[in-house]
GROMACS .gro file of C-alpha atoms in nm:
model
  153
    1MET     CA    1   0.008   0.003   0.004
    2GLU     CA    2   0.105   0.326  -0.053
    3LYS     CA    3   0.236   0.565   0.175
    4PRO     CA    4  -0.050   0.832   0.192
    5ALA     CA    5   0.031   1.219   0.098
    6PHE     CA    6   0.036   1.543   0.319
    7VAL     CA    7  -0.173   1.785   0.173
    8TYR     CA    8  -0.176   2.170   0.306
    9VAL     CA    9  -0.369   2.448   0.122
   10THR     CA   10  -0.354   2.811   0.173
   11TYR     CA   11  -0.510   3.110   0.015
   12ILE     CA   12  -0.282   3.424  -0.041
   13ASP     CA   13  -0.390   3.796  -0.125
   14SER     CA   14  -0.070   3.795  -0.375
   15THR     CA   15   0.039   3.670  -0.731
   16PRO     CA   16   0.175   3.329  -0.850
   17GLU     CA   17   0.500   3.504  -0.974
   18LYS     CA   18   0.573   3.634  -0.595
   19VAL     CA   19   0.416   3.348  -0.444
   20TRP     CA   20   0.680   3.139  -0.647
   21GLN     CA   21   0.941   3.395  -0.623
   22ALA     CA   22   0.913   3.321  -0.197
   23ILE     CA   23   0.953   2.969  -0.210
   24THR     CA   24   1.245   2.973  -0.473
   25ASP     CA   25   1.423   3.256  -0.447
   26GLY     CA   26   1.712   3.199  -0.086
   27GLU     CA   27   1.722   3.526  -0.007
   28ILE     CA   28   1.330   3.555   0.056
   29THR     CA   29   1.314   3.185   0.199
   30LYS     CA   30   1.593   3.267   0.491
   31LEU     CA   31   1.322   3.513   0.598
   32TYR     CA   32   1.032   3.267   0.680
   33TRP     CA   33   1.162   2.933   0.708
   34GLY     CA   34   1.382   2.899   1.013
   35CYS     CA   35   1.679   3.126   0.844
   36GLN     CA   36   1.706   2.868   0.567
   37SER     CA   37   1.779   2.905   0.211
   38ASN     CA   38   1.632   2.720  -0.065
   39VAL     CA   39   1.882   2.715  -0.353
   40SER     CA   40   1.908   2.585  -0.724
   41ASP     CA   41   1.874   2.734  -1.080
   42TRP     CA   42   1.456   2.540  -1.091
   43LYS     CA   43   1.524   2.390  -1.389
   44VAL     CA   44   1.408   1.985  -1.442
   45GLY     CA   45   1.723   1.744  -1.324
   46SER     CA   46   1.883   2.045  -1.108
   47PRO     CA   47   1.977   1.993  -0.812
   48TRP     CA   48   1.853   2.185  -0.518
   49GLN     CA   49   1.944   2.239  -0.130
   50HIS     CA   50   1.775   2.385   0.170
   51ARG     CA   51   2.109   2.526   0.348
   52ASP     CA   52   2.187   2.738   0.598
   53CYS     CA   53   2.148   3.106   0.599
   54ASP     CA   54   2.472   3.175   0.739
   55ASP     CA   55   2.675   2.839   0.672
   56ALA     CA   56   2.597   2.701   0.322
   57THR     CA   57   2.779   2.406   0.405
   58LYS     CA   58   2.497   2.298   0.647
   59VAL     CA   59   2.259   2.095   0.452
   60ALA     CA   60   1.911   2.043   0.621
   61VAL     CA   61   1.694   1.891   0.280
   62GLU     CA   62   1.847   1.848  -0.102
   63GLY     CA   63   1.712   1.665  -0.391
   64GLN     CA   64   1.640   1.725  -0.740
   65VAL     CA   65   1.379   1.892  -0.942
   66LEU     CA   66   1.167   1.677  -1.114
   67GLU     CA   67   0.919   1.944  -1.253
   68SER     CA   68   0.949   2.347  -1.305
   69ASP     CA   69   0.677   2.522  -1.443
   70PRO     CA   70   0.706   2.912  -1.357
   71PRO     CA   71   0.495   3.063  -1.191
   72LYS     CA   72   0.224   2.714  -1.151
   73LYS     CA   73   0.384   2.404  -1.022
   74LEU     CA   74   0.726   2.267  -0.893
   75VAL     CA   75   0.803   1.922  -0.770
   76LEU     CA   76   1.070   1.801  -0.596
   77THR     CA   77   1.242   1.518  -0.452
   78TRP     CA   78   1.309   1.598  -0.035
   79THR     CA   79   1.573   1.366   0.140
   80HIS     CA   80   1.764   1.445   0.479
   81PRO     CA   81   2.183   1.463   0.411
   82GLY     CA   82   2.280   1.119   0.573
   83SER     CA   83   1.995   1.000   0.626
   84ASP     CA   84   1.883   0.624   0.532
   85LEU     CA   85   1.530   0.714   0.463
   86PRO     CA   86   1.368   0.701   0.115
   87ALA     CA   87   1.317   1.017  -0.029
   88SER     CA   88   0.993   1.169  -0.039
   89GLN     CA   89   0.792   1.423  -0.287
   90VAL     CA   90   0.700   1.782  -0.267
   91THR     CA   91   0.484   1.946  -0.506
   92PHE     CA   92   0.445   2.309  -0.480
   93ASP     CA   93   0.059   2.389  -0.708
   94ILE     CA   94   0.014   2.753  -0.754
   95GLY     CA   95  -0.270   2.846  -0.897
   96MET     CA   96  -0.546   3.151  -0.896
   97MET     CA   97  -0.915   3.161  -0.696
   98SER     CA   98  -1.155   3.429  -0.654
   99GLY     CA   99  -0.881   3.671  -0.713
  100ILE     CA  100  -0.636   3.512  -0.479
  101VAL     CA  101  -0.335   3.242  -0.491
  102ARG     CA  102  -0.447   2.899  -0.374
  103LEU     CA  103  -0.084   2.739  -0.274
  104THR     CA  104  -0.154   2.335  -0.280
  105ILE     CA  105   0.130   2.196  -0.116
  106THR     CA  106   0.166   1.814  -0.165
  107HIS     CA  107   0.414   1.617   0.049
  108ALA     CA  108   0.405   1.214  -0.070
  109GLY     CA  109   0.580   0.948   0.039
  110VAL     CA  110   0.623   1.014   0.392
  111ASP     CA  111   0.499   0.762   0.685
  112PRO     CA  112   0.277   0.991   0.903
  113GLU     CA  113   0.326   0.807   1.209
  114SER     CA  114   0.692   0.862   1.158
  115GLN     CA  115   0.910   1.152   1.310
  116GLN     CA  116   0.974   1.286   0.994
  117GLY     CA  117   0.566   1.238   0.918
  118LYS     CA  118   0.517   1.379   1.277
  119MET     CA  119   0.783   1.698   1.171
  120MET     CA  120   0.632   1.766   0.840
  121ALA     CA  121   0.207   1.809   0.973
  122THR     CA  122   0.357   2.037   1.196
  123GLY     CA  123   0.621   2.236   0.970
  124TRP     CA  124   0.444   2.290   0.662
  125PRO     CA  125   0.170   2.440   0.823
  126ILE     CA  126   0.351   2.719   1.017
  127ILE     CA  127   0.597   2.741   0.738
  128MET     CA  128   0.341   2.772   0.487
  129SER     CA  129   0.137   3.023   0.699
  130SER     CA  130   0.429   3.271   0.784
  131LEU     CA  131   0.521   3.264   0.380
  132LYS     CA  132   0.166   3.401   0.341
  133SER     CA  133   0.193   3.678   0.661
  134MET     CA  134   0.519   3.801   0.493
  135LEU     CA  135   0.360   3.857   0.138
  136GLU     CA  136   0.028   4.037   0.293
  137ARG     CA  137   0.141   4.217   0.575
  138GLY     CA  138   0.545   4.234   0.508
  139THR     CA  139   0.623   4.016   0.818
  140PRO     CA  140   0.687   3.708   0.864
  141LEU     CA  141   0.544   3.483   1.191
  142ALA     CA  142   0.827   3.540   1.419
  143PRO     CA  143   0.893   3.151   1.489
  144THR     CA  144   0.972   3.093   1.221
  145THR     CA  145   1.252   3.389   1.116
  146LYS     CA  146   1.529   3.173   1.344
  147ARG     CA  147   1.686   2.869   1.369
  148TRP     CA  148   1.418   2.538   1.473
  149GLY     CA  149   1.629   2.355   1.717
  150GLY     CA  150   1.288   2.051   1.751
  151SER     CA  151   1.133   2.186   2.094
  152SER     CA  152   0.815   2.353   2.129
  153GLU     CA  153   0.901   2.688   2.258
   0.00000   0.00000   0.00000
């Protein structure tokens, strides 16, 4: 049986181009994604990394770009360096609905009962809420502006 996918949907008063940029521009991701920069040329087949914003040698997540259709869709493999877990897959679907952006994130291939699954279920909502806050108000949510130590402080 295939592992279930985690699906997160949010609506953002912005444009698809700005949402795409906020997901793919490392200078922007570091502002709302736990001081991590997403780095790639975002072309199909290219590698991508989720790097510490102050030390590029510290890579939290890495993978390969499977599909890239700016500003509509981005599909990535997702793996933690040094982990023996198989790669999962993340899809960002960016579309319009009633004049606002509908962002759907699907993270497939992770056991929801695993440690990774539990982190995913809490991580994606706060990161994407922070992205929404940043694009709509100009300010990300405070907990997402610093490195995460794994605690729920």
